[in-house]
Amino acid sequence: MAKHSIIQIKDLKKVYDLGAFKVQALKGLNFDIEEGSYTAIMGPSGSGKSTLLNILGCLDRPSSGAYILGDDDVAHMDDKELSGVRGSRIGFIFQSYNLIQQLNVVENIHVPLFYQGKDISDHYDHCVKLAEKVGLADRLDHRPMQLSGGQQQRVAVARSLVNEPLMLLADEPTGNLDSSTEQEILDILDELHGEGRTLVIVTHDDAVAERAERVIHLKDGLVDQDIRKGAAKAVAK
Amino acid sequence: MQGISFIRIIGVGIKSLRLHKLRTALTMLGMVIGVWAVITLVAIGEGASHDAQEEIKSLGARNVIIRSIKPPSMREQMQGDWESFFRRWMAIYGLKRTDASRIKDTVPGVTRVLPLMTKRMTAIHGPREIGCQLIGTYPYYPEFTQAQLVAGQFLNEAEENSKVSSCVISLELAQRLFAGHNPLMERIVVSGYESSQVFQVKGVLQERASIEKLAQLPDSVGQTIAANVYIPLSSFKALYGEKNVDRSVGHLKLEAVELSEIRVEFDSVDRVMPSLPLLSEALNAGRDERDFEIIVPIRELKALQKQKARDTRLLMYIACISLLVGGIGIMNIMLATVTERTQEIGVRRAMGATRGDITIQFLVETLILCLLGGGIGVVGGWGFAWVRHHLLHTTTIVTEWSVLVAFGLSVMVGLVFGLYPARRAALLDPIDALRHA
Ligand SMILES: Nc1ncnc2c1ncn2[C@@H]1O[C@H](COP(=O)(O)OP(=O)(O)OP(=O)(O)O)[C@@H](O)[C@H]1O
Ligand SMILES: [Mg+2]
């Protein structure tokens, strides 16, 4: 069954211009990501993992190269269009949870819908269902400060799902958690993958990479290894 | 951004403001004080100027008041020669009846003149003794001075001629002398240095406003006090002649003043100012020393209006400065808020918020601050004015323009000073905002 690619990147480069000198964070990446796949991005610190994920998530723009998300050329969109893409097609999970302090659990989950112009009263049940799905049914009106790190990350996962995104992007989602909490979050991610969602996760942790179908290793802004399990096929770059 | 209901944006704003209650309250306080100060200051100024204008109007804008005043030569220290000694001991000066008729005849536009004689006396009824001013005048005194008859009747022509010993007393004297009893037809004794005289009260007159508050020279004879006894001018002359024995300073001193005051009425307000030179000329004829003062209510009214315009402008400056300070406070807080909440902005941008969404959200927050602060300021200023006016009985007038200006400026200041931080926050790249620690 040939799967449809939802991400295609070609010769993707990112240069940070620091005035005195330029940092080449990404030096020309090429790969596709198929719908429903579970990909881990690994590599040493400074290899460009976060830079890549931010570009995939439309938080940042590539310096050159092409990035096709779904059928759209994202590299040439303006800020307003990019905001729309982030809000409707991408779910983010951050290492530091990034919940909004003045909102409770349900309201935090609702945030992406808010910027789609969808009122919380119309989608309250949907948000509650997601909170239940990540095991927070009894914490609906808690504020982030009243939750543990693991619980906050569950809220972030629920939030990333609320707009039915094309894919979920996570940058070291378990980096701040102890190993048992990490397992819980990873179990939830596995479950989501089982439901057919596309996941791209940046991680340092082999335990995380083990669960993925595919591991892309970056080194110095280039793809070092692209390993697809199952097929056990390694493409050396 | 399209489709997000405004109510929800306001809801988001209120949630953010409630997260930092103290900061919100302090920011609002600046606005409250600014708006409150503007409304209150203007209301106090307006009230004071209203009072002053009413007072001057009550003297009659068409009127000019001329008062006898002791000329400088009679006020000087003794010099030793007999003439100056005599002049000081037996001072003859002041307005005369011929002055009144000359004014009436030579100054164009004069409709009536009202001569007045006054004298310090003591009014006695039963056990009560009250210092009063005996005024000899004509029957048209009330309409001339816009005084109001509250009981009985005023002096009439018949009395003017028949010299029957009736009098009219002022409301204040009636209240103090009769303490609630009906003074009509009662007898009072008016006692002075030379003689005591019995009068029957036939009316009570309420002066519209006292002239006391107008600027007066210290030696003016016609000093008005609120406790007055009015009798016909003819009776006054018959009873007391023209000499005035002044023992008040503790040493015997004779003074002869024919008329203490002449009031001149013109046919229109516009006539008053141009006629003043002629009026002075008529008075200066046959005088080698200036022994009178001229009070022109319309001139004072105009000066007052000019003063008021100046005061209002000054208050406007104060208003603008206080609101500016409030606005800078708001900008300061908003900048701090934006800096502190940069990460939140990044998160919201990552969740699909556009630059417009972020701008509007912060703008709405400042607007809530300003509207609420301004609203409280308006209510506070109004409340203060109400209490001062109704409970403290000091004229305080809240003007619509001050409320509009204060409130409008506070909202504008909020918009302007809120827009900059809001825009700064919105223009950040989402990734830069997110990375902000
Ligand atoms: N905003 C920036 N300005 C300048 N250089 C940057 C910026 N962001 C990243 N870089 C540089 O780009 C390179 C890649 O950084 P990136 O954050 O993508 O690394 P990473 O693989 O995520 O590392 P880590 O595992 O430590 O998170 C690094 O050399 C870094 O110094
Ligand atoms: Mg990183």
XYZ file of C-alpha atoms and ligand atoms in Angstrom:
706
model
C 0.000 0.000 0.000
C 1.765 3.127 -1.195
C 1.226 5.780 1.386
C 0.531 9.376 0.555
C 3.337 11.799 1.539
C 2.140 14.694 3.637
C 5.569 16.301 3.953
C 8.037 16.715 1.118
C 11.214 18.694 1.649
C 13.794 19.353 -0.995
C 17.236 20.856 -0.459
C 16.005 22.576 2.686
C 18.546 25.022 4.116
C 18.536 27.301 7.124
C 21.176 29.936 7.716
C 21.236 32.099 10.835
C 22.811 35.414 10.000
C 24.498 36.683 13.126
C 26.076 39.656 11.426
C 29.713 38.845 12.076
C 29.279 35.327 10.749
C 26.608 32.966 9.505
C 25.552 29.713 11.128
C 24.482 27.040 8.696
C 22.006 25.125 10.845
C 20.543 23.062 7.984
C 22.659 22.418 4.954
C 20.257 20.831 2.472
C 17.776 18.204 3.622
C 15.690 15.935 1.405
C 13.026 13.525 2.641
C 9.317 12.767 2.635
C 7.078 11.839 5.509
C 4.103 9.621 4.824
C 0.681 9.931 6.277
C 0.212 7.832 9.405
C 3.932 7.306 9.968
C 5.810 7.617 13.257
C 9.184 9.270 12.773
C 11.857 10.082 15.352
C 14.529 12.656 14.611
C 17.767 12.117 16.492
C 21.264 13.493 16.456
C 23.855 15.239 18.601
C 23.185 18.564 20.191
C 23.375 21.395 17.707
C 22.802 19.162 14.729
C 19.692 21.101 13.701
C 16.842 18.941 15.035
C 14.867 21.768 16.609
C 15.538 24.028 13.665
C 14.095 21.390 11.357
C 11.043 20.769 13.536
C 10.289 24.479 13.817
C 10.362 24.778 10.058
C 8.139 21.717 9.689
C 5.758 23.356 12.157
C 5.716 26.661 10.253
C 7.104 28.495 13.284
C 10.162 29.392 11.259
C 10.937 29.673 7.553
C 13.666 27.951 5.614
C 16.359 30.134 4.062
C 16.034 28.194 0.824
C 14.582 24.980 -0.505
C 11.054 23.687 -0.818
C 8.644 22.531 1.834
C 5.351 21.057 0.673
C 2.841 20.376 3.440
C -0.096 18.410 2.131
C -0.462 20.040 -1.254
C 0.661 23.511 -0.256
C 3.990 25.183 -0.756
C 4.478 26.462 2.768
C 7.839 28.127 2.140
C 6.193 30.976 0.289
C 3.229 31.686 2.507
C 2.776 34.988 4.322
C 2.463 35.294 8.074
C -1.306 35.200 8.136
C -1.496 32.055 5.992
C 1.173 30.393 8.128
C -0.851 31.222 11.243
C -3.802 29.499 9.631
C -1.694 26.413 8.816
C -0.343 26.226 12.391
C -3.785 26.584 13.838
C -5.583 24.066 11.644
C -3.119 21.445 10.410
C -0.350 21.120 12.985
C -0.391 19.949 16.578
C 2.553 21.001 18.743
C 3.922 19.383 21.854
C 6.800 21.253 23.517
C 9.435 20.096 25.934
C 8.349 22.734 28.455
C 4.582 22.090 27.977
C 3.872 25.778 27.201
C 0.394 25.953 28.649
C -1.265 29.321 29.241
C -1.237 30.070 32.954
C -4.478 31.988 33.256
C -6.544 29.274 31.566
C -7.778 25.994 33.062
C -7.345 22.561 31.487
C -10.386 22.676 29.198
C -9.663 26.261 28.119
C -6.046 25.388 27.361
C -7.154 22.486 25.212
C -9.518 24.841 23.378
C -6.900 27.504 22.481
C -6.167 26.360 18.880
C -9.909 26.319 18.164
C -10.258 29.822 19.616
C -8.010 31.176 16.894
C -10.041 29.300 14.303
C -12.971 31.386 15.468
C -14.650 28.431 17.154
C -16.427 29.231 20.376
C -15.666 27.186 23.468
C -19.341 26.702 24.251
C -19.803 24.842 20.953
C -16.748 22.643 21.458
C -16.757 22.146 25.196
C -17.698 18.459 24.986
C -15.010 17.839 22.412
C -12.371 19.414 24.679
C -13.596 17.456 27.690
C -13.445 14.231 25.687
C -9.809 14.919 24.833
C -9.037 15.665 28.483
C -10.603 12.305 29.376
C -8.596 10.602 26.665
C -5.322 11.751 28.265
C -6.608 10.801 31.724
C -7.462 14.209 33.152
C -11.224 13.804 33.507
C -11.097 14.932 37.148
C -8.879 17.981 36.573
C -10.946 19.940 34.089
C -10.889 23.269 35.893
C -7.363 23.074 37.275
C -4.838 25.693 36.281
C -1.431 24.567 34.904
C 0.246 25.589 38.158
C -1.915 23.083 39.991
C -0.765 20.173 37.794
C 2.366 17.996 37.777
C 4.746 18.093 34.815
C 3.349 14.865 33.407
C -0.206 16.100 33.761
C 0.699 19.367 32.043
C 2.232 17.462 29.163
C -0.987 15.426 28.861
C -2.915 18.674 28.553
C -0.446 19.742 25.849
C -1.048 16.443 24.000
C -4.814 16.919 24.223
C -4.404 20.490 22.991
C -2.351 19.340 20.015
C -5.192 17.043 18.996
C -8.096 19.453 19.323
C -7.939 20.829 15.772
C -7.687 17.381 14.136
C -4.239 18.207 12.708
C -2.545 16.618 9.751
C 0.399 15.740 11.976
C 1.735 16.055 15.505
C 5.159 17.584 16.080
C 6.929 17.102 19.399
C 10.311 18.518 20.415
C 11.692 16.354 23.209
C 8.239 15.925 24.759
C 9.558 13.797 27.600
C 12.763 15.729 28.189
C 11.528 17.199 31.455
C 9.820 14.077 32.788
C 10.937 11.125 34.917
C 11.032 7.721 33.233
C 7.691 6.372 34.464
C 5.851 9.555 33.421
C 7.748 9.384 30.159
C 6.360 5.899 29.585
C 2.798 7.176 30.155
C 3.205 9.967 27.626
C 4.831 7.630 25.115
C 1.965 5.184 25.595
C -0.479 7.927 24.711
C 1.574 8.792 21.622
C 1.614 5.111 20.623
C -2.125 5.041 20.999
C -2.456 8.090 18.752
C -0.228 6.470 16.176
C -2.433 3.433 16.393
C -5.370 5.638 15.509
C -3.586 6.590 12.316
C -2.052 9.900 13.225
C 1.230 11.114 11.777
C 3.903 11.777 14.420
C 7.295 13.463 14.164
C 9.250 13.475 17.401
C 12.642 14.996 18.145
C 14.401 13.063 20.879
C 17.739 12.203 22.474
C 16.261 9.137 24.053
C 16.700 5.696 22.474
C 13.624 4.467 24.358
C 11.567 6.960 22.405
C 13.247 6.133 19.125
C 12.557 2.452 19.675
C 8.818 3.037 19.436
C 9.104 4.907 16.148
C 8.838 3.250 12.720
C 11.550 5.411 11.283
C 14.536 7.240 12.727
C 16.224 10.112 10.908
C 19.671 10.879 12.261
C 20.967 14.404 11.695
C 24.558 15.460 11.914
C 25.865 18.993 11.276
C 22.717 20.011 9.464
C 22.609 17.028 7.166
C 20.793 13.682 7.222
C 23.303 11.179 8.522
C 21.121 8.076 8.578
C 17.501 7.402 7.657
C 16.466 4.098 9.192
C 13.079 2.520 8.464
C 12.356 -0.343 10.767
C 10.269 -3.284 9.657
C 11.886 -3.007 6.270
C 15.207 -2.719 8.185
C 16.448 -0.538 5.399
C 19.166 1.975 6.106
C 19.948 4.689 3.655
C 23.392 6.033 4.207
C 23.773 9.565 3.181
C -9.135 36.256 13.238
C -12.474 36.493 11.500
C -15.174 34.874 13.531
C -13.670 35.282 16.991
C -16.420 36.928 18.940
C -15.563 40.192 20.562
C -17.080 39.044 23.832
C -14.568 36.169 23.922
C -11.653 38.517 23.299
C -12.847 40.635 26.192
C -13.151 37.465 28.252
C -9.541 36.559 27.459
C -8.489 40.103 28.387
C -10.279 40.004 31.715
C -8.734 36.611 32.524
C -5.247 38.001 31.872
C -5.931 41.119 33.933
C -7.245 39.027 36.796
C -4.067 36.987 36.850
C -2.256 40.113 38.096
C -4.856 41.813 40.245
C -2.549 44.197 42.064
C -0.815 45.333 38.898
C -4.161 45.831 37.185
C -5.488 47.818 40.132
C -2.422 50.052 40.305
C -2.489 50.741 36.589
C -6.143 51.626 36.784
C -5.505 53.870 39.768
C -3.414 56.169 37.577
C -6.283 56.470 35.145
C -8.865 56.910 37.910
C -6.930 59.726 39.533
C -6.328 61.443 36.202
C -9.973 61.425 35.159
C -11.226 62.168 38.656
C -8.890 65.138 38.966
C -9.953 66.629 35.661
C -13.670 66.395 36.383
C -13.347 67.581 39.962
C -11.033 70.500 39.249
C -13.203 71.745 36.419
C -16.348 71.334 38.526
C -14.885 73.298 41.440
C -13.636 76.061 39.143
C -16.955 76.187 37.340
C -18.866 76.377 40.622
C -16.725 79.195 41.999
C -16.980 81.233 38.833
C -20.734 80.624 38.688
C -21.090 81.965 42.226
C -19.021 85.037 41.469
C -20.942 85.756 38.293
C -24.271 85.397 40.062
C -23.102 87.799 42.712
C -22.039 90.391 40.211
C -25.185 89.917 38.178
C -27.209 90.515 41.330
C -25.585 93.907 41.620
C -27.040 94.548 38.227
C -24.991 94.454 35.080
C -26.653 97.681 33.972
C -25.750 99.423 37.206
C -22.821 101.420 38.422
C -22.262 101.937 42.124
C -20.599 105.099 43.402
C -19.568 105.217 47.028
C -18.332 107.991 49.216
C -14.834 107.456 50.426
C -12.665 109.485 52.731
C -10.136 111.350 50.602
C -6.401 110.755 51.207
C -5.777 114.154 52.815
C -8.154 113.363 55.668
C -6.550 110.024 56.265
C -3.031 111.324 56.714
C -1.281 111.524 60.030
C -1.643 114.840 61.926
C 0.707 117.446 60.672
C 0.339 120.022 63.394
C -1.211 122.942 61.593
C -4.753 123.830 62.548
C -6.279 123.410 59.144
C -5.245 119.824 58.762
C -6.265 119.132 62.336
C -9.677 120.543 61.674
C -10.053 118.673 58.443
C -9.429 115.467 60.277
C -11.680 116.268 63.205
C -14.554 117.530 61.167
C -14.344 115.714 57.896
C -16.693 116.932 55.243
C -16.546 114.928 52.099
C -18.423 112.518 49.872
C -21.274 112.429 47.418
C -24.015 114.994 47.393
C -27.541 115.080 46.131
C -26.391 117.498 43.456
C -24.045 114.802 42.188
C -27.006 112.492 41.753
C -28.991 115.017 39.776
C -25.957 116.058 37.707
C -25.378 112.454 36.726
C -28.997 112.041 35.776
C -28.909 115.201 33.675
C -25.542 115.001 31.938
C -24.714 111.328 31.425
C -26.551 109.854 28.431
C -28.346 106.557 28.869
C -28.965 106.943 32.594
C -32.512 105.910 33.417
C -32.531 106.265 37.192
C -30.289 107.159 40.069
C -30.738 105.820 43.558
C -29.195 107.781 46.410
C -28.494 106.026 49.691
C -27.630 107.261 53.171
C -26.225 104.746 55.583
C -25.329 104.777 59.228
C -24.117 102.205 61.754
C -26.724 101.690 64.454
C -27.976 99.101 66.886
C -31.387 97.507 66.438
C -33.146 96.570 69.674
C -36.214 94.432 70.177
C -36.955 93.128 73.661
C -33.756 91.735 75.077
C -31.980 91.450 71.739
C -29.543 94.024 70.440
C -28.013 93.625 67.034
C -25.598 95.835 65.180
C -27.238 97.002 61.989
C -27.004 99.426 59.158
C -29.668 102.054 58.794
C -30.295 102.811 55.140
C -32.196 105.828 53.948
C -33.387 105.360 50.419
C -36.177 105.632 47.869
C -39.159 103.316 47.369
C -37.709 101.810 44.222
C -34.771 100.362 46.123
C -35.959 96.717 45.776
C -36.315 96.705 41.988
C -33.091 98.593 41.638
C -31.094 96.107 43.640
C -33.194 93.085 42.659
C -33.953 92.466 46.310
C -37.041 90.436 47.094
C -39.801 91.363 49.483
C -40.585 88.275 51.548
C -43.259 89.765 53.845
C -45.311 92.952 54.143
C -44.514 95.838 51.815
C -41.644 98.169 51.096
C -41.600 101.894 51.785
C -43.916 103.852 49.498
C -44.214 107.387 48.241
C -46.675 108.359 50.966
C -44.193 107.470 53.666
C -41.445 109.131 51.813
C -43.377 112.329 52.273
C -45.289 111.825 55.498
C -42.288 110.893 57.585
C -44.231 108.230 59.453
C -41.865 106.167 61.458
C -42.108 102.884 59.587
C -39.229 100.782 58.441
C -38.445 97.655 56.483
C -35.839 95.226 57.768
C -33.686 92.743 55.978
C -34.430 89.043 56.279
C -31.243 88.373 58.172
C -32.016 91.024 60.751
C -35.583 89.720 61.054
C -34.293 86.237 61.760
C -31.794 87.381 64.329
C -33.941 89.949 66.031
C -37.264 88.107 66.082
C -36.018 84.510 66.140
C -38.988 82.965 64.424
C -41.687 85.399 65.485
C -43.561 87.442 62.957
C -41.847 90.838 62.847
C -44.638 92.615 60.953
C -46.172 95.548 62.842
C -43.716 95.002 65.692
C -41.751 97.937 66.987
C -38.000 98.106 67.067
C -35.692 100.708 68.537
C -32.865 101.885 66.353
C -30.278 103.415 68.580
C -27.178 105.383 67.754
C -24.798 107.778 69.408
C -26.979 110.863 69.190
C -30.463 109.446 69.454
C -32.773 106.481 69.649
C -35.765 106.183 67.416
C -38.729 103.786 67.375
C -39.819 102.288 64.069
C -42.649 99.985 63.134
C -41.701 97.070 60.894
C -43.871 96.972 57.821
C -41.916 94.634 55.584
C -39.063 92.151 55.317
C -36.677 92.346 52.402
C -34.262 89.704 51.184
C -31.196 91.119 49.505
C -30.328 89.037 46.459
C -26.686 88.784 47.295
C -24.440 90.720 49.531
C -22.130 93.249 47.967
C -19.650 92.548 50.734
C -17.720 90.068 48.695
C -16.885 92.631 46.054
C -13.544 94.304 46.412
C -13.896 97.350 48.651
C -11.572 100.040 49.828
C -11.190 99.980 53.600
C -12.585 103.458 54.207
C -15.618 103.110 52.030
C -18.618 104.510 53.852
C -21.176 102.388 52.145
C -19.970 99.084 53.514
C -22.932 96.811 53.317
C -23.748 94.454 56.098
C -26.487 91.913 55.969
C -28.503 93.309 58.916
C -30.254 96.304 57.415
C -33.022 98.687 58.445
C -34.512 100.617 55.545
C -36.253 103.952 56.039
C -37.224 106.710 53.601
C -34.391 109.037 52.682
C -36.405 112.007 53.869
C -36.896 110.519 57.320
C -33.210 109.774 57.496
C -32.354 113.370 56.750
C -34.913 114.734 59.159
C -33.796 112.476 61.966
C -30.060 112.480 61.575
C -29.200 115.386 59.356
C -26.056 114.995 57.370
C -23.505 114.754 60.086
C -22.124 111.457 61.002
C -20.480 111.134 64.332
C -18.039 108.331 64.241
C -17.001 107.063 67.613
C -16.206 103.608 66.530
C -12.447 103.983 66.614
C -12.567 105.127 70.203
C -12.058 108.859 69.733
C -14.549 111.485 68.870
C -14.612 112.364 65.224
C -17.155 114.274 63.265
C -17.875 113.460 59.718
C -20.299 115.018 57.343
C -21.296 112.897 54.403
C -24.407 113.829 52.518
C -24.874 110.603 50.569
C -23.010 107.403 51.241
C -23.861 105.815 47.945
C -25.377 106.578 44.570
C -26.486 103.806 42.322
C -26.837 104.592 38.655
C -28.905 102.530 36.278
C -28.297 102.617 32.527
C -30.834 101.679 29.888
C -28.672 98.866 28.516
C -25.560 96.913 29.392
C -23.729 98.174 26.305
C -24.200 101.741 27.465
C -22.279 101.278 30.714
C -18.659 101.162 29.624
C -18.750 104.037 27.071
C -20.481 106.294 29.588
C -17.935 105.876 32.350
C -15.721 108.832 31.302
C -18.725 111.130 31.283
C -19.751 109.800 34.656
C -16.343 110.584 36.085
C -16.469 114.022 34.531
C -19.847 114.749 36.109
C -18.501 113.706 39.471
C -15.176 115.518 39.214
C -16.875 118.821 38.541
C -16.582 120.973 41.645
C -14.180 118.629 43.439
C -10.523 119.079 44.101
C -10.097 115.670 45.759
C -11.377 112.290 44.769
C -13.678 111.284 47.610
C -15.602 108.499 45.891
C -15.052 105.146 44.297
C -16.825 103.725 41.292
C -17.733 100.068 41.183
C -18.694 98.726 37.762
C -20.188 95.238 38.043
C -20.140 94.660 34.281
C -16.413 95.356 34.191
C -15.812 92.909 36.986
C -18.037 90.416 35.230
C -15.979 90.713 32.066
C -12.734 90.447 33.973
C -14.115 87.417 35.718
C -15.066 85.805 32.445
C -11.590 86.405 31.097
C -10.130 84.986 34.279
C -12.387 81.991 33.931
C -11.217 81.313 30.394
C -7.628 81.430 31.668
C -8.386 79.121 34.586
C -10.141 76.680 32.316
C -7.162 76.577 30.015
C -4.858 75.981 32.960
C -7.064 73.158 34.168
C -6.953 71.658 30.703
C -3.168 71.608 30.836
C -3.243 69.956 34.243
C -5.768 67.488 32.900
C -3.644 66.610 29.917
C -0.540 66.199 32.022
C -2.226 63.984 34.576
C -3.745 61.846 31.846
C -0.405 61.695 30.072
C 1.202 60.469 33.269
C -1.554 57.900 33.598
C -0.986 56.907 29.989
C 2.755 56.499 30.463
C 1.968 54.343 33.482
C -0.219 52.194 31.289
C 2.422 51.955 28.591
C 4.998 51.021 31.187
C 2.805 48.270 32.577
C 1.870 47.055 29.126
C 5.517 46.900 28.063
C 6.382 44.949 31.187
C 3.399 42.709 30.630
C 4.311 42.083 27.026
C 7.897 41.278 27.915
C 6.784 38.984 30.687
C 4.231 37.316 28.483
C 6.326 36.978 25.346
C 6.369 33.222 25.738
C 2.606 33.145 26.051
C 2.457 35.180 22.857
C 4.720 32.601 21.205
C 2.467 29.777 22.358
C -0.616 31.548 21.068
C 1.117 32.175 17.747
C 2.084 28.488 17.568
C -1.575 27.645 18.185
C -2.650 29.690 15.171
C -2.992 33.264 16.451
C -2.240 35.881 13.782
C -0.444 39.142 14.428
C -3.815 40.854 14.350
C -5.174 38.513 17.031
C -2.288 39.332 19.349
C -2.547 43.085 18.703
C -6.249 43.103 19.367
C -5.907 41.033 22.498
C -3.412 43.418 24.085
C -5.291 46.433 22.857
C -8.485 45.116 24.394
C -6.659 44.594 27.666
C -5.482 48.214 27.758
C -8.875 49.417 26.687
C -10.534 47.507 29.499
C -8.056 49.121 31.890
C -8.741 52.590 30.524
C -12.500 52.274 30.231
C -12.784 50.825 33.705
C -10.327 53.342 35.173
C -11.948 56.198 33.283
C -15.419 55.005 34.281
C -14.489 54.817 37.945
C -12.876 58.255 37.620
C -16.030 59.719 36.092
C -18.248 58.184 38.764
C -15.800 59.320 41.458
C -15.573 62.858 40.114
C -19.324 63.086 39.760
C -19.870 61.651 43.207
C -17.395 64.062 44.751
C -19.071 66.986 42.999
C -22.493 65.794 44.163
C -21.372 65.491 47.778
C -19.672 68.883 47.672
C -22.679 70.529 46.043
C -25.531 68.899 47.941
C -24.041 67.972 51.291
C -21.365 70.628 51.721
C -23.426 73.299 49.941
C -20.545 74.615 47.884
C -21.485 75.305 44.308
C -19.861 72.595 42.190
C -20.875 72.188 38.594
C -19.853 69.130 36.561
C -19.573 70.204 32.946
C -20.257 67.760 30.153
C -17.167 68.749 28.235
C -14.889 67.933 31.165
C -16.409 64.452 31.438
C -16.129 63.926 27.694
C -12.596 65.258 27.504
C -11.413 63.295 30.533
C -13.012 60.060 29.424
C -12.153 60.541 25.766
C -8.545 61.341 26.571
C -8.237 58.353 28.875
C -9.499 56.043 26.141
C -7.275 57.682 23.564
C -4.259 57.483 25.843
C -5.063 53.811 26.346
C -5.279 53.227 22.618
C -2.079 55.067 21.832
C -0.001 53.775 24.705
C -1.462 50.296 24.435
C -0.916 50.031 20.702
C 2.859 50.291 20.808
C 3.501 47.372 23.181
C 0.762 45.372 21.496
C 2.282 45.884 18.085
C 5.750 45.125 19.375
C 4.499 41.858 20.782
C 2.653 40.911 17.624
C 5.543 41.600 15.271
C 7.835 39.123 17.007
C 8.477 35.960 15.030
C 6.617 33.107 16.705
C 9.817 31.174 17.167
C 11.594 34.122 18.792
C 8.651 34.689 21.101
C 8.589 31.016 22.066
C 12.294 30.907 22.766
C 11.945 33.863 25.141
C 12.576 32.504 28.601
N 18.129 31.701 16.687
C 19.346 31.235 16.353
N 20.302 32.087 16.020
C 21.521 31.643 15.667
N 21.855 30.388 15.644
C 20.938 29.470 15.974
C 19.635 29.848 16.369
N 18.924 28.725 16.644
C 19.770 27.716 16.455
N 20.979 28.140 16.051
C 22.123 27.317 15.704
O 21.705 26.357 14.800
C 22.293 25.103 15.098
C 21.215 24.059 15.301
O 20.494 24.337 16.449
P 19.242 23.454 16.964
O 18.585 24.186 18.071
O 18.430 23.094 15.800
O 20.002 22.186 17.523
P 19.360 20.867 18.160
O 19.725 19.779 17.294
O 17.938 21.088 18.448
O 20.181 20.779 19.511
P 19.671 20.260 20.920
O 19.696 18.780 20.843
O 20.712 20.782 21.864
O 18.334 20.838 21.168
C 23.145 25.309 16.313
O 24.499 25.480 15.893
C 22.648 26.597 16.901
O 23.697 27.315 17.516
Mg 16.689 21.228 20.202
